[in-house]
Coordinates of C-alpha atoms in Angstrom, one line a residue:
Chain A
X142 CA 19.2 25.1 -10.6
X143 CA 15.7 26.5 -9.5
X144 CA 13.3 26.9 -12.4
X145 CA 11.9 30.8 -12.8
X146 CA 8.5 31.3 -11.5
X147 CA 7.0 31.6 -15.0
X148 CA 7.1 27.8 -15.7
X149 CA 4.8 27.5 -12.1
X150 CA 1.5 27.2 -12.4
X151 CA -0.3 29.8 -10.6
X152 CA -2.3 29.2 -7.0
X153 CA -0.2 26.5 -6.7
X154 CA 2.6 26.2 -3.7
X155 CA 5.8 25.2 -6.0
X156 CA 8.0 26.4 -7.3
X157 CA 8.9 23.9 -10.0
X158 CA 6.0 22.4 -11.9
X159 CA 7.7 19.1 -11.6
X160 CA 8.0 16.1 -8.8
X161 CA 8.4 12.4 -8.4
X162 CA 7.3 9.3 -5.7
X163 CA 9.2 9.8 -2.7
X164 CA 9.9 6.0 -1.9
X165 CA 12.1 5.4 1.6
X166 CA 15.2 3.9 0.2
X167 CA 15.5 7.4 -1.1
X168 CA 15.3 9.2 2.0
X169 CA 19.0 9.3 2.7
X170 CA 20.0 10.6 -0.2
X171 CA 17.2 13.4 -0.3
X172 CA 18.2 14.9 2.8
X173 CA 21.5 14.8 2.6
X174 CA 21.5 16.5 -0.9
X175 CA 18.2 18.0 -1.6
X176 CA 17.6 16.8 -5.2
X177 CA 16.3 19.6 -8.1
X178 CA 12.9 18.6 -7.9
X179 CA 9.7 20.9 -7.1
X180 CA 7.6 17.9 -5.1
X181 CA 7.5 14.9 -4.3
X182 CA 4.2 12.2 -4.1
X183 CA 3.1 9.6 -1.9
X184 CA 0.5 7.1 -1.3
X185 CA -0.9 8.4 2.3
X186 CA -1.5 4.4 2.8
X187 CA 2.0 3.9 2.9
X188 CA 1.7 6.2 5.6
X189 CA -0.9 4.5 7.9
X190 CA -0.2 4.0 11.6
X191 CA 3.2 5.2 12.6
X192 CA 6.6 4.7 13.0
X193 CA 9.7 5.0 11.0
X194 CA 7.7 6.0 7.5
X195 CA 6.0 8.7 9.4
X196 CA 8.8 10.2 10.7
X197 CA 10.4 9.8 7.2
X198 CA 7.5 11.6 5.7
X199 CA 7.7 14.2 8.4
X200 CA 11.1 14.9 7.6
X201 CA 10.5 15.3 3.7
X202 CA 7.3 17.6 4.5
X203 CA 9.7 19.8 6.3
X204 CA 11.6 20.7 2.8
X205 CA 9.4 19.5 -0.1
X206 CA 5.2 20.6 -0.5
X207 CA 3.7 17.3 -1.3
X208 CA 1.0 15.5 -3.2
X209 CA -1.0 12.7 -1.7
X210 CA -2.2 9.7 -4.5
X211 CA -4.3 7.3 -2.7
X212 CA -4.6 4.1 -4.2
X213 CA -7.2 2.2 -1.8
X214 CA -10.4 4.2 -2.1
X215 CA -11.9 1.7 -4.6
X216 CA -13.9 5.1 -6.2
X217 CA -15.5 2.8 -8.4
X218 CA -16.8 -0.2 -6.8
X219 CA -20.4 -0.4 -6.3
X220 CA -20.4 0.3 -2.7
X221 CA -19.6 3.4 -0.6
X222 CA -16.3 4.6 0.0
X223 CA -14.8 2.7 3.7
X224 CA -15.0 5.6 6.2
X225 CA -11.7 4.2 7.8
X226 CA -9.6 4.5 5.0
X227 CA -11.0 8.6 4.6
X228 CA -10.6 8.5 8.3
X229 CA -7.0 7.8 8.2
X230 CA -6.5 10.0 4.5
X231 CA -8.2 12.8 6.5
X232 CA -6.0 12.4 9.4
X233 CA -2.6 12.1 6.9
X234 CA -4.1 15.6 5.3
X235 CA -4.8 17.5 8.4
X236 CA -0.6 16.9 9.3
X237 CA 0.7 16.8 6.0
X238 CA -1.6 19.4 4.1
X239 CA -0.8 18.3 0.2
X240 CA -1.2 20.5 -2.2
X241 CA -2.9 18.0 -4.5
X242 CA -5.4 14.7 -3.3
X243 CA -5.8 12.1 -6.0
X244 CA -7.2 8.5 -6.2
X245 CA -8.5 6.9 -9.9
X246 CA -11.2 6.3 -12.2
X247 CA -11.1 2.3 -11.1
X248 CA -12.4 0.0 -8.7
X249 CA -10.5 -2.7 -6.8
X250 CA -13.2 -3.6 -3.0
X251 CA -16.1 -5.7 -4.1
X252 CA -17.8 -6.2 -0.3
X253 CA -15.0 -7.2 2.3
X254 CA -12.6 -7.9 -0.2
X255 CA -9.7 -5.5 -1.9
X256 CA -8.2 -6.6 -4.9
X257 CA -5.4 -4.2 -4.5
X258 CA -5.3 -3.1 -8.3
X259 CA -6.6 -0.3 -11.0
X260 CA -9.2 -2.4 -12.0
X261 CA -11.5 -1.8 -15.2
X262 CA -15.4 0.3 -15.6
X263 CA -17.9 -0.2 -18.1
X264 CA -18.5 3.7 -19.3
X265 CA -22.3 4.2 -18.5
X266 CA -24.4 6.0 -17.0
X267 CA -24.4 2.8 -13.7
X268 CA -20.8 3.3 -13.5
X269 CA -21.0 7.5 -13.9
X270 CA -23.6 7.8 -10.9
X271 CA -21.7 5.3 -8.9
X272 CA -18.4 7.4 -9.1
X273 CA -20.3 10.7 -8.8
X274 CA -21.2 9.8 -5.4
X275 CA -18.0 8.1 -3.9
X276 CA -16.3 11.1 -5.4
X277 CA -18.6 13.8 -3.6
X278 CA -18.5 11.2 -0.5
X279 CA -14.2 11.7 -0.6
X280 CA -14.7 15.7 -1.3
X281 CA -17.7 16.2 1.5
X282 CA -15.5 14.5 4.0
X283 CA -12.2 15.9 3.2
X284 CA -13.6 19.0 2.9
X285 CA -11.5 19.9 -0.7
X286 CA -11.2 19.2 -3.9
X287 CA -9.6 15.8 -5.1
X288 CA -8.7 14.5 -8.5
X289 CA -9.4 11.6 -10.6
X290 CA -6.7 9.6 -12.5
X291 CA -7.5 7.9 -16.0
X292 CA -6.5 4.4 -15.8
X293 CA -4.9 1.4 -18.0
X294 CA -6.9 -1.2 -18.7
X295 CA -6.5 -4.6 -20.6
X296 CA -10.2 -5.5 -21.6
X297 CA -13.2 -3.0 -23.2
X298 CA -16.3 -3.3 -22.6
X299 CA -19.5 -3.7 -24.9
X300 CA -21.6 -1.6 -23.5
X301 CA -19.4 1.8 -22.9
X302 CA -21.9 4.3 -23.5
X303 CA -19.3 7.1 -23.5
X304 CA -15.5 7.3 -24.2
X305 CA -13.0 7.5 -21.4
X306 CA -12.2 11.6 -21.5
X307 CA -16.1 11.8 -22.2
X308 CA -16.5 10.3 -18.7
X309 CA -14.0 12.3 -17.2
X310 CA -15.2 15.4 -18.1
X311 CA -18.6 14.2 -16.6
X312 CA -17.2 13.5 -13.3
X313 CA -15.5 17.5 -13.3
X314 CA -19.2 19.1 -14.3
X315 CA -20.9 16.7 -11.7
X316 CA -19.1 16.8 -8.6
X317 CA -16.0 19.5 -9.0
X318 CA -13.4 17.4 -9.3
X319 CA -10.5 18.2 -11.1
X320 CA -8.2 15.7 -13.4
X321 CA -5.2 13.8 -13.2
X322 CA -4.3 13.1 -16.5
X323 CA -1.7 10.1 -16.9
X324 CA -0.1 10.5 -20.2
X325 CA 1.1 6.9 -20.2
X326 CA -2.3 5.6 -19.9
X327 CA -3.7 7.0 -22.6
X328 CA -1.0 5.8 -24.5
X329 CA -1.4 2.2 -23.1
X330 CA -5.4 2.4 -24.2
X331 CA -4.6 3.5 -27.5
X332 CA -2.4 0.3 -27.9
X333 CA -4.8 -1.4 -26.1
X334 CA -8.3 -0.4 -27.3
X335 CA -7.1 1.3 -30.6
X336 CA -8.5 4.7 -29.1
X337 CA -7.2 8.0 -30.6
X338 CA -4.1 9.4 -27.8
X339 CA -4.7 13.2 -29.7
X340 CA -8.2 13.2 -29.6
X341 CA -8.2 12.4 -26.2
X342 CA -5.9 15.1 -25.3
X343 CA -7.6 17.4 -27.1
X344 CA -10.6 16.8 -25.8
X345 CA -10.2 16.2 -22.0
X346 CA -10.8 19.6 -20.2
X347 CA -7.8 21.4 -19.8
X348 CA -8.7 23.9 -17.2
X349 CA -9.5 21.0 -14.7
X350 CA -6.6 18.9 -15.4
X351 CA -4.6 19.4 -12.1
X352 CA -1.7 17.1 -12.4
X353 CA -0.2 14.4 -15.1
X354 CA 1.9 11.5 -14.5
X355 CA 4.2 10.0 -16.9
X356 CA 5.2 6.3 -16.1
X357 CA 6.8 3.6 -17.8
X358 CA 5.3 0.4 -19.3
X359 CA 6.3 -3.1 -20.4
X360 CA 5.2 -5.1 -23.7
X361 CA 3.5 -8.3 -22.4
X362 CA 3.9 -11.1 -25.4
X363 CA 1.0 -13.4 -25.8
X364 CA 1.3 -15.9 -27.9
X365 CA -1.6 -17.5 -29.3
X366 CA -2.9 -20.4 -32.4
X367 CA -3.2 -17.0 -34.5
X368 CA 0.7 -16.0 -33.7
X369 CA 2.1 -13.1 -31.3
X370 CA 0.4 -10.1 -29.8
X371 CA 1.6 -7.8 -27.9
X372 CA -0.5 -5.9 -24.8
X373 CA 1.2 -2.9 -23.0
X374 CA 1.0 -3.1 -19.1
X375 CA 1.2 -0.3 -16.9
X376 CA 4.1 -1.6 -14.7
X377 CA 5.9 1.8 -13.0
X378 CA 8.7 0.5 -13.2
X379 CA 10.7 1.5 -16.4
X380 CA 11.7 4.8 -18.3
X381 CA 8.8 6.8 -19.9
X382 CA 8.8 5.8 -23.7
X383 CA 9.8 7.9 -26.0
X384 CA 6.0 8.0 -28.0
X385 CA 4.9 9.1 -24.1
X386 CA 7.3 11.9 -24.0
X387 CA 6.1 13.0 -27.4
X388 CA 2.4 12.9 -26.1
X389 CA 3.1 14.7 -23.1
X390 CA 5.1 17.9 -25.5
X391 CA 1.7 17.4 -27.6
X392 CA -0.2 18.0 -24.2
X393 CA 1.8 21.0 -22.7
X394 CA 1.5 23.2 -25.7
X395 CA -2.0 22.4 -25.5
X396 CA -2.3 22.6 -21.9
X397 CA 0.8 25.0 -20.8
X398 CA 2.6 24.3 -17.5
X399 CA 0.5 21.5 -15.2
X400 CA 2.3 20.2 -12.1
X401 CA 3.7 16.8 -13.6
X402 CA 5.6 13.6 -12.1
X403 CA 7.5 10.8 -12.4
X404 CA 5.7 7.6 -11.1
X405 CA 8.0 4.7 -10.4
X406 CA 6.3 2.4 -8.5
X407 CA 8.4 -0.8 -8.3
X408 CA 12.1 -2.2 -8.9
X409 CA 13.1 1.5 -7.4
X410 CA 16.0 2.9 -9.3
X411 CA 18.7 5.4 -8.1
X412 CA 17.1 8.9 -7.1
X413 CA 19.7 10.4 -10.1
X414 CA 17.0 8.5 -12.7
X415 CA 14.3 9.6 -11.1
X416 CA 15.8 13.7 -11.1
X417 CA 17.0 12.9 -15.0
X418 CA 13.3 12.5 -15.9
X419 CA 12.1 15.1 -14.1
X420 CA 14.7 17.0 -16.0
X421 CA 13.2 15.8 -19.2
X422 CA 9.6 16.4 -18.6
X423 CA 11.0 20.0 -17.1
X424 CA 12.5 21.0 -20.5
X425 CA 9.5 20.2 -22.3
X426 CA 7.0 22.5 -19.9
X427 CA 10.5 24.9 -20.4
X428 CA 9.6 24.4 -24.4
X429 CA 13.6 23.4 -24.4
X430 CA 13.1 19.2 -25.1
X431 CA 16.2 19.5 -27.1
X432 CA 18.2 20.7 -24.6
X433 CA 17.8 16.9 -22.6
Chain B
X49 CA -24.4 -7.4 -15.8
X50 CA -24.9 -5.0 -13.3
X51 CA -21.5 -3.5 -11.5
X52 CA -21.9 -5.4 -8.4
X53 CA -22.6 -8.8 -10.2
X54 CA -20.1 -7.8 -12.4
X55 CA -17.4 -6.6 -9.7
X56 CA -18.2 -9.6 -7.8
X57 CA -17.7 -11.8 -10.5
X58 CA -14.3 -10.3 -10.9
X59 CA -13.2 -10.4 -7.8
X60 CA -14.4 -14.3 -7.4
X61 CA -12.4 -14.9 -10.7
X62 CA -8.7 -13.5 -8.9
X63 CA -9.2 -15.5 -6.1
X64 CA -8.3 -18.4 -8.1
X65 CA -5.5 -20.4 -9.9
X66 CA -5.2 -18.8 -13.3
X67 CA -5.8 -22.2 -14.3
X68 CA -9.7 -21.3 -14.0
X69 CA -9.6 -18.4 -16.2
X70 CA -10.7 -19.5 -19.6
X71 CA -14.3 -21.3 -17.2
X72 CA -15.4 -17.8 -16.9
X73 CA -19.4 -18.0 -17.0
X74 CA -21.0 -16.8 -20.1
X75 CA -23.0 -13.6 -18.6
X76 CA -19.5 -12.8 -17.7
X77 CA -17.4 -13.0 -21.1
X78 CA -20.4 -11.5 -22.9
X79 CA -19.3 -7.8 -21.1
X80 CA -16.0 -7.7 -23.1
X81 CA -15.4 -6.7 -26.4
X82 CA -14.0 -9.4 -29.0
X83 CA -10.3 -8.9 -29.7
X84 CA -7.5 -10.4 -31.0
X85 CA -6.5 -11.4 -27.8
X86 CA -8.3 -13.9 -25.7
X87 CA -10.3 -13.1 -22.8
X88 CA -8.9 -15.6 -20.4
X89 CA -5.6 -13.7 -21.7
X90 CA -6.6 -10.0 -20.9
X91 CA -7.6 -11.6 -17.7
X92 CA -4.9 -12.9 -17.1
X93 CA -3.0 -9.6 -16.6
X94 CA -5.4 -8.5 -14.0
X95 CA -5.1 -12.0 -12.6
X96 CA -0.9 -11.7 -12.1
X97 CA -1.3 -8.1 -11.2
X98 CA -3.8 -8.8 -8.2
X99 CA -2.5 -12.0 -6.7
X100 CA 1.5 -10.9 -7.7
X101 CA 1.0 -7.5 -5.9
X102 CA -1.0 -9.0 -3.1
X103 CA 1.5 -12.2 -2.6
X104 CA 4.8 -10.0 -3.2
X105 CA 3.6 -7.7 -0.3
X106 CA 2.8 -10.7 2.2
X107 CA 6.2 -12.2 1.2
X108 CA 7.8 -9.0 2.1
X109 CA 6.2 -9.3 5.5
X110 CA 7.6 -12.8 6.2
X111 CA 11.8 -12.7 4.7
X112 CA 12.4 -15.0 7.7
X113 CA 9.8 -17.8 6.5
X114 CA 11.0 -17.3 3.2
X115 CA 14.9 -17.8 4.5
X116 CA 13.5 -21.0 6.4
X117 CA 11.5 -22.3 3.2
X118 CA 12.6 -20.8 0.1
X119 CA 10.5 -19.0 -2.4
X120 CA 9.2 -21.8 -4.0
X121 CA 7.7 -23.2 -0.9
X122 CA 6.8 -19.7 0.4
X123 CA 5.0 -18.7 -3.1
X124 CA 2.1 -21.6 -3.4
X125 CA 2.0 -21.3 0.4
X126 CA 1.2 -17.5 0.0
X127 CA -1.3 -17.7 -3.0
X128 CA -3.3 -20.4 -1.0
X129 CA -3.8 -18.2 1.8
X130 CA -4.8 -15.6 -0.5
X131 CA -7.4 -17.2 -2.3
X132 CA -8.9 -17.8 1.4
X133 CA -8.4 -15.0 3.3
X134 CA -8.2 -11.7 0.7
X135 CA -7.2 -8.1 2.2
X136 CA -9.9 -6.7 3.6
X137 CA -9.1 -3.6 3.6
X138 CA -7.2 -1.0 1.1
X139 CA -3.9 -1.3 2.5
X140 CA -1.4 -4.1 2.7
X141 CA 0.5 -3.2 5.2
X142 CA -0.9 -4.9 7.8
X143 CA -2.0 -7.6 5.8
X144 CA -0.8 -11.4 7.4
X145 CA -2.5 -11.3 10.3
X146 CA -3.7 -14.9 9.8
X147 CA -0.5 -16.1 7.7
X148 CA 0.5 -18.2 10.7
X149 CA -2.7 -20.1 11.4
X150 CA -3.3 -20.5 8.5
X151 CA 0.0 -22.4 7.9
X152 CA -1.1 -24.6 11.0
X153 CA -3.4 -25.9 9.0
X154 CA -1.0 -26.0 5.5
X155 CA -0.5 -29.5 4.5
X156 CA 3.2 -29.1 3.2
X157 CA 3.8 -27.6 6.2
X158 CA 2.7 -29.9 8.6
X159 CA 6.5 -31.2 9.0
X160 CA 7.6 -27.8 10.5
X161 CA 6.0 -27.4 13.0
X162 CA 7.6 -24.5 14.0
X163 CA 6.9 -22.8 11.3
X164 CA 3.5 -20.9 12.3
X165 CA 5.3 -19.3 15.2
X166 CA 7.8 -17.7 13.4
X167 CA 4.9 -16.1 11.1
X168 CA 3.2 -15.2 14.8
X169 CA 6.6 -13.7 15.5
X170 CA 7.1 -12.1 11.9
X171 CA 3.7 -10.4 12.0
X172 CA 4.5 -9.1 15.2
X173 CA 7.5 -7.3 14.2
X174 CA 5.8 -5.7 10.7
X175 CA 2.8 -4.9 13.2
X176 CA 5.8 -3.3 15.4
X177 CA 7.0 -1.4 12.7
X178 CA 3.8 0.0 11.2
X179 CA 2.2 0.8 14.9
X180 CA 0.5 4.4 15.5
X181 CA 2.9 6.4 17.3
X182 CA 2.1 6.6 21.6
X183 CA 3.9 7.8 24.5
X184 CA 5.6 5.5 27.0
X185 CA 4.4 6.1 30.5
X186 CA 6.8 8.4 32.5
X187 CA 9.4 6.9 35.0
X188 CA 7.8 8.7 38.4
X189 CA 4.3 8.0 37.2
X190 CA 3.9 5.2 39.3
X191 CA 5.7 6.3 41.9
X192 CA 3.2 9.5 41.7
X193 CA 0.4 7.5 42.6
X194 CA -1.2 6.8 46.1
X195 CA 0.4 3.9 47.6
X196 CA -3.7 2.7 48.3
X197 CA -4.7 2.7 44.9
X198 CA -1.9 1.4 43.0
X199 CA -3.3 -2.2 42.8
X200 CA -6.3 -0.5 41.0
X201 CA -5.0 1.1 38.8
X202 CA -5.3 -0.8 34.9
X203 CA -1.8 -0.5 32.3
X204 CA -1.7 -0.7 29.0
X205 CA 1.0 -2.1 26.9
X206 CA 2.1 0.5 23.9
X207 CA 0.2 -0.2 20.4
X208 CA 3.7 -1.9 19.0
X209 CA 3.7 -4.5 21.6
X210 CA 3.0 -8.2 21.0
X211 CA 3.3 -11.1 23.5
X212 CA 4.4 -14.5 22.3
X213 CA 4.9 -17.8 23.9
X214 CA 6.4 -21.3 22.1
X215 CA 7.8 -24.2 22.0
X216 CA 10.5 -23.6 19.7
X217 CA 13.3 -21.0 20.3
X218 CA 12.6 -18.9 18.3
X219 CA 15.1 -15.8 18.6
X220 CA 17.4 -18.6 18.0
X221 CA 15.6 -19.4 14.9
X222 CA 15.9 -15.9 14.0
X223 CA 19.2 -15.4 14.4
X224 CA 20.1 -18.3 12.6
X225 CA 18.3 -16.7 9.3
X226 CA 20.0 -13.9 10.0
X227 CA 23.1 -15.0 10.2
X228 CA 23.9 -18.1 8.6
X229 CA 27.0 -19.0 10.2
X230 CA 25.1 -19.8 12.8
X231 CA 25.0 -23.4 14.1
X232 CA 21.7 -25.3 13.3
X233 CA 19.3 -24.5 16.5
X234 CA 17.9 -27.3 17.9
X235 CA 14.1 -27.6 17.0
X236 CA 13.2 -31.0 17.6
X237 CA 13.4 -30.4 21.9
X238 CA 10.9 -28.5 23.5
X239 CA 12.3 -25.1 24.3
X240 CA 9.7 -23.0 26.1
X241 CA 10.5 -19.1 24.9
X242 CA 8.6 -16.4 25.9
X243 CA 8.8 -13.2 23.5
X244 CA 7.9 -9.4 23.7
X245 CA 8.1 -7.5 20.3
X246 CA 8.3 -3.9 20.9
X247 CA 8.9 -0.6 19.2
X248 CA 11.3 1.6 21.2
X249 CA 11.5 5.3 19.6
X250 CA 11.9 4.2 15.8
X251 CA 13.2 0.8 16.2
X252 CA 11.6 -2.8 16.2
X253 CA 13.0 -4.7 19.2
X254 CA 12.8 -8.4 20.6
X255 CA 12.8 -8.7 24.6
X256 CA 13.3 -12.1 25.9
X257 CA 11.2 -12.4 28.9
X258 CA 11.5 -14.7 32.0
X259 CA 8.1 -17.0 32.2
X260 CA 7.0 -14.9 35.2
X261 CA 7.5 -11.2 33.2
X262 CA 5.2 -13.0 30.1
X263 CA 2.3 -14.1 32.4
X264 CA 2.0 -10.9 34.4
X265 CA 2.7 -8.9 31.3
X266 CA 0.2 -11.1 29.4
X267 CA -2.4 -10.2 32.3
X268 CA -2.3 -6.6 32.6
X269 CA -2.5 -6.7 28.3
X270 CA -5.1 -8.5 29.0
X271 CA -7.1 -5.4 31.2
X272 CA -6.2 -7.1 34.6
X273 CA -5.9 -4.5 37.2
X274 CA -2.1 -4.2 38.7
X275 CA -2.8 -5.5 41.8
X276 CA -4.4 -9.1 41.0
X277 CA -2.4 -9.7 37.8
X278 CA 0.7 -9.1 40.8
X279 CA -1.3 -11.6 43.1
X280 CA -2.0 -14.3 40.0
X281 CA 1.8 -14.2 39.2
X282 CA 3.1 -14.0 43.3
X283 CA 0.4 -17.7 43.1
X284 CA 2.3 -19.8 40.1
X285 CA 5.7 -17.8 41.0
X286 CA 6.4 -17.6 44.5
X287 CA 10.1 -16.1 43.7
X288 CA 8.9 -13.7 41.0
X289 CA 10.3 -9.9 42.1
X290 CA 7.3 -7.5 41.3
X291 CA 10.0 -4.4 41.7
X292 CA 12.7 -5.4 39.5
X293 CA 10.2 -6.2 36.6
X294 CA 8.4 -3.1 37.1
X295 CA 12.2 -1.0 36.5
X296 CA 13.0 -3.3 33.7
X297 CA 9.5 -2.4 31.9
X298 CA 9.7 1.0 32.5
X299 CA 13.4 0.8 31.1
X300 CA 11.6 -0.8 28.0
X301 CA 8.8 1.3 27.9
X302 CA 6.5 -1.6 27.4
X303 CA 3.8 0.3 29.0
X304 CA 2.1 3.2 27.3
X305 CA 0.9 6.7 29.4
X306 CA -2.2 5.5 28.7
X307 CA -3.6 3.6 32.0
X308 CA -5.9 4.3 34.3

C-alpha cells in the first residue's frame, strides 16, 4: 500500500517519504516484485565506469526516483575537492537525475592518499572555511544544491570552537547547503562525547534538513586497567536501536515529514528487513508508531 | 595543529600496524580531549575501520588468490600492500592495480611463483567488470574500408580488454579454484598461456589465444597501425592466418568502433 500524498514532502518527486540503499544482490527481487518503498539510495561511486552495476542502476532508475550519497569527496580535507571524482558524480547526475546529492561533514584524502572512511574535524573556524569552499566547489560544479551529513566520530577535539549542529547550521547560511541529518549519529556522539541528542535536534535548522538516515550500530568493548567501556560504532549493518527510533519520533514531530532512509551498508540482509524498517520509520512520519 | 599537519598525521598513523598506535607524537595526542578511553583506543577504531574497509574490498577483488592461499595468508599479504601503496583515489573499485607486483616482491610469496599472475589475471577481470561501457566495431566496418588504406588504418581494443601472457596455465589454475574437483594442474612445467580478458555485452569473459592472436593483438593495443602489426606477426609466424583471426575478433568484439 501506497502512502497518501499528505505524508510527502512538498517539491519533492515521491511519493512516499521513505527509501533504503539499493545494493545489487537485491536487484532481482526488486524487479520482480517492486517492494513498498518511495526511493531507493546509492553511492554514485559504486557506479563508476560501466558494466553490469550500471545497467542495474538503469533498470532501478526506470521505476524508483533516486538519491545519490557520495562517500569519496573528502569535503573536509584540507585540499580541494578531486575534479575527477565531480567529473564522474556530474556525469552519474546528468543520467540519473537524483532528487537528492549528499556527501558528509568528514574528511578521509590527505594529498594522494584516501583513507576510505568518515573521518573526524576539529570544529573551528580552519575547519568551517575549509568546508565552506569544497562545499561551494561540489555545488558550483554540479550546478545544484547538495547536502551535508553529520558524522560519528570516536575522538573530540580540544579546541572545537563550536558544537557539531552549530557547525552545520554555518555551512547552510554560508554556502546554501541543505542538511542530512543522521539520527543514529547523533545518537552515537551523545554516547560518545556525552553531547545532548535533544538539544541537538532542537537546534539544528529544520527548514534545511533535506534528508535523515537511520542506521544501526554496534557496542565495541574496550577493556582497560580501569575495567570495561563501551564505544558505539557506526557499523550499517544492524537494526536501528530502539533509543534511535525514539529520537527520530522526537525529530518528526519537531520537524514533520523529511524524506528518510534506511542505511545498511554491510553484511546485507534480506530486502523484507530492509522494507520492515522502512515500515517502521513510515508509521512514525504517519504519527501511527504503534501500529509497527 | 593545523588540518593539513593534522590530516597528515592521521593518515601516516593508518598506514601502519596498530601495533604503532599508542607512539603517536605528542603535538598529535595533545588535539584530543582526555577520556576514559585511551587515545591509542579511539584510534584504534579509525585504525580497523580504514585498513578493514580498505583490505576487505581488495580481498573481494582477488577470491581466486584467496582460494589459492587462504585468508590468513591473503590478509597480512593485503595490509602490507596497503601500508605501501594506499588508494589514491575515492573509490575502491578499481583499487589492486599493483596487487600482483607487488606480491612479486612479497617474501612469503616467493614459493608461488605463480601467484602474481593470477592477481594480473584477477585485476583484469574486476577491471573487466567495472569498464565504461563502448561499442564494438561493426562486422562490415572493415570490409567498408578502401582495400589501399586498410594497413593504415589504427584499432583499438574495447576499454574491458586486458592481454596476458605466462608461464603458468593459468585458466587451468582458475578452474581448479573454481571447481575443486578438479585434478591438481601442473605448475611446476613451463606452460606458455596467452590470455584475453574481455567484457562481451554484460559478461566478463576469458579467451584463450593462440601465441600469434596475443602478439598481433598485443601490437595493435599497443597503437601499431593494422598493416605492420600484420607484417611483424606474418615475420615470427610464417603460418599465422591474418583472415581467420580477424572473423574470430570481430566474433569477440575485441575491437572497439573507435579506430582510425
Amino acid at each position: 500500500m501506497k502512502t497518501s500524498s499528505q505524508s510527502t514532502p512538498p517539491d519533492l518527486p515521491i511519493i512516499d517519504p521513505v527509501g533504503v540503499g539499493f545494493r545489487s544482490p537485491h536487484y532481482q527481487e526488486i524487479m520482480d516484485n517492486p517492494p513498498n518503498l518511495g526511493w531507493f539510495e546509492v553511492h554514485p561511486e559504486n557506479y563508476f565506469g560501466g558494466g553490469i552495476n550500471r545497467h542495474q542502476l538503469t533498470k532501478i532508475r526506470q521505476n524508483f526516483p533516486i538519491s545519490m550519497h557520495s562517500v569519496g569527496l573528502s569535503l573536509g580535507s584540507d585540499q580541494a575537492v578531486d575534479t575527477n571524482h565531480l567529473r564522474q558524480i556530474k556525469d552519474l547526475i546528468d543520467i540519473y537525475e537524483p532528487f537528492i546529492i549528499s556527501d558528509h561533514v568528514s574528511w578521509s584524502a590527505s594529498g594522494n592518499a584516501h583513507l576510505n572512511d568518515l573521518l573526524p574535524l576539529p570544529y573551528n573556524s580552519e575547519t568551517l572555511q575549509r568546508l565552506c569552499n569544497n562545499i561551494d566547489q561540489c555545488q558550483e560544479y554540479f550546478g545544484r544544491k547538495m547536502l551535508v551529513e553529520n558524522p560519528s566520530t570516536y575522538l573530540a577535539f580540544n579546541d572545537n570552537e563550536m558544537k557539531e549542529y552549530e557547525l552545520l547550521n554555518e555551512l547552510v547560511a554560508r554556502t546554501g547547503c541543505g542538511i542530512l541529518l543522521d539520527i543514529n549519529n547523533i545518537y552515537v556522539q551523545s554516547h560518545n562525547h556525552g553531547i545532548d541528542a535533544l538539544e541537538y535536534i532542537d537546534n539544528v535548522k529544520h527548514e534545511h534538513i533535506g534528508e535523515i538516515h537511520l542506521a544501526g550500530h554496534i557496542e565495541r568493548k574496550i577493556t582497560q586497567d580501569d575495567g570495561e567501556h563501551i564505544i558505539l560504532v557506526d557499523t550499517h549493518n544492524q537494526l536501528v536501536k530502539a533509543e534511535v527510533w525514539d529520537l527520530y519520533d522526537y525529530a518528526v514531530k519537531k520537524m514533520g515529514s523529511i524524506p528518510t532512509l534506511i542505511e545498511w551498508d554491510q553484511d546485507f540482509p534480506p530486502l523484507k528487513t530492509l522494507v520492515s524498517e522502512a515500515a517502521l520509520a513510515r508509521n512514525i512520519i504517519e504519527g501511527k508508531r504503534d501500529a509497527a | 595543529m593545523q588540518l593539513k599537519k593534522f590530516q597528515e598525521t592521521f593518515k601516516e598513523t593508518m598506514f601502519q600496524p596498530a601495533s604503532n598506535l599508542q607512539a603517536s607524537s605528542s603535538d598529535f595526542d595533545g588535539m584530543f580531549k582526555d577520556s576514559d578511553i585511551a587515545l591509542h583506543e579511539r584510534l584504534k577504531v579509525y585504525h580497523n575501520n580504514v585498513v578493514g574497509s580498505i583490505s576487505a574490498a581488495l580481498c573481494a577483488t582477488f577470491p581466486l588468490l584467496n582460494n589459492l592461499v587462504g585468508e590468513d595468508f591473503l590478509k597480512p599479504m593485503a595490509r602490507a600492500f596497503i601500508f605501501d601503496n594506499p588508494p589514491n583515489i575515492g573509490c575502491l573499485q578499481m583499487y589492486g592495480a599493483g596487487f600482483g607486483y607487488f606480491i612479486k616482491g612479497y617474501d612469503p610469496a616467493q614459493s608461488l611463483p605463480y601467484l602474481p599472475d593470477i592477481a594480473t589475471l584477477e585485476f583484469a577481470l574486476n577491471h573487466a567488470y567495472y569498464a565504461t561501457d563502448d561499442a564494438p566495431m561493426a562486422a562490415d566496418t572493415l570490409a567498408g574500408i578502401e582495400p589501399e588504406t586498410l594497413s593504415d588504418i589504427v584499432i583499438n581494443l574495447r576499454e574491458s580488454a586486458t592481454l596476458i601472457s605466462s608461464k603458468y596455465p593459468l585458466i587451468d589454475i582458475r578452474d581448479f579454484c573454481l571447481n575443486s574437483e578438479i585434478a591438481t594442474p601442473d605448475m611446476k612445467t613451463e606452460q606458455p598461456c596467452f590470455i584475453l580478458v574481455i567484457r562481451q555485452e554484460l559478461e566478463v569473459n576469458i579467451i584463450s589465444l593462440a601465441e600469434d592472436e596475443f602478439t598481433i593483438l598485443t601490437l595493435l593495443n599497443d597503437g601499431i597501425s593494422l598493416g605492420i602489426a600484420v607484417e611483424i606477426t606474418l615475420s615470427e609466424f610464417p603460418d599465422f592466418d591474418f583472415t581467420a583471426f580477424l572473423q574470430r575478433q570481430i566474433k569477440l568484439e575485441t575491437f572497439s568502433n573507435n579506430w582510425r
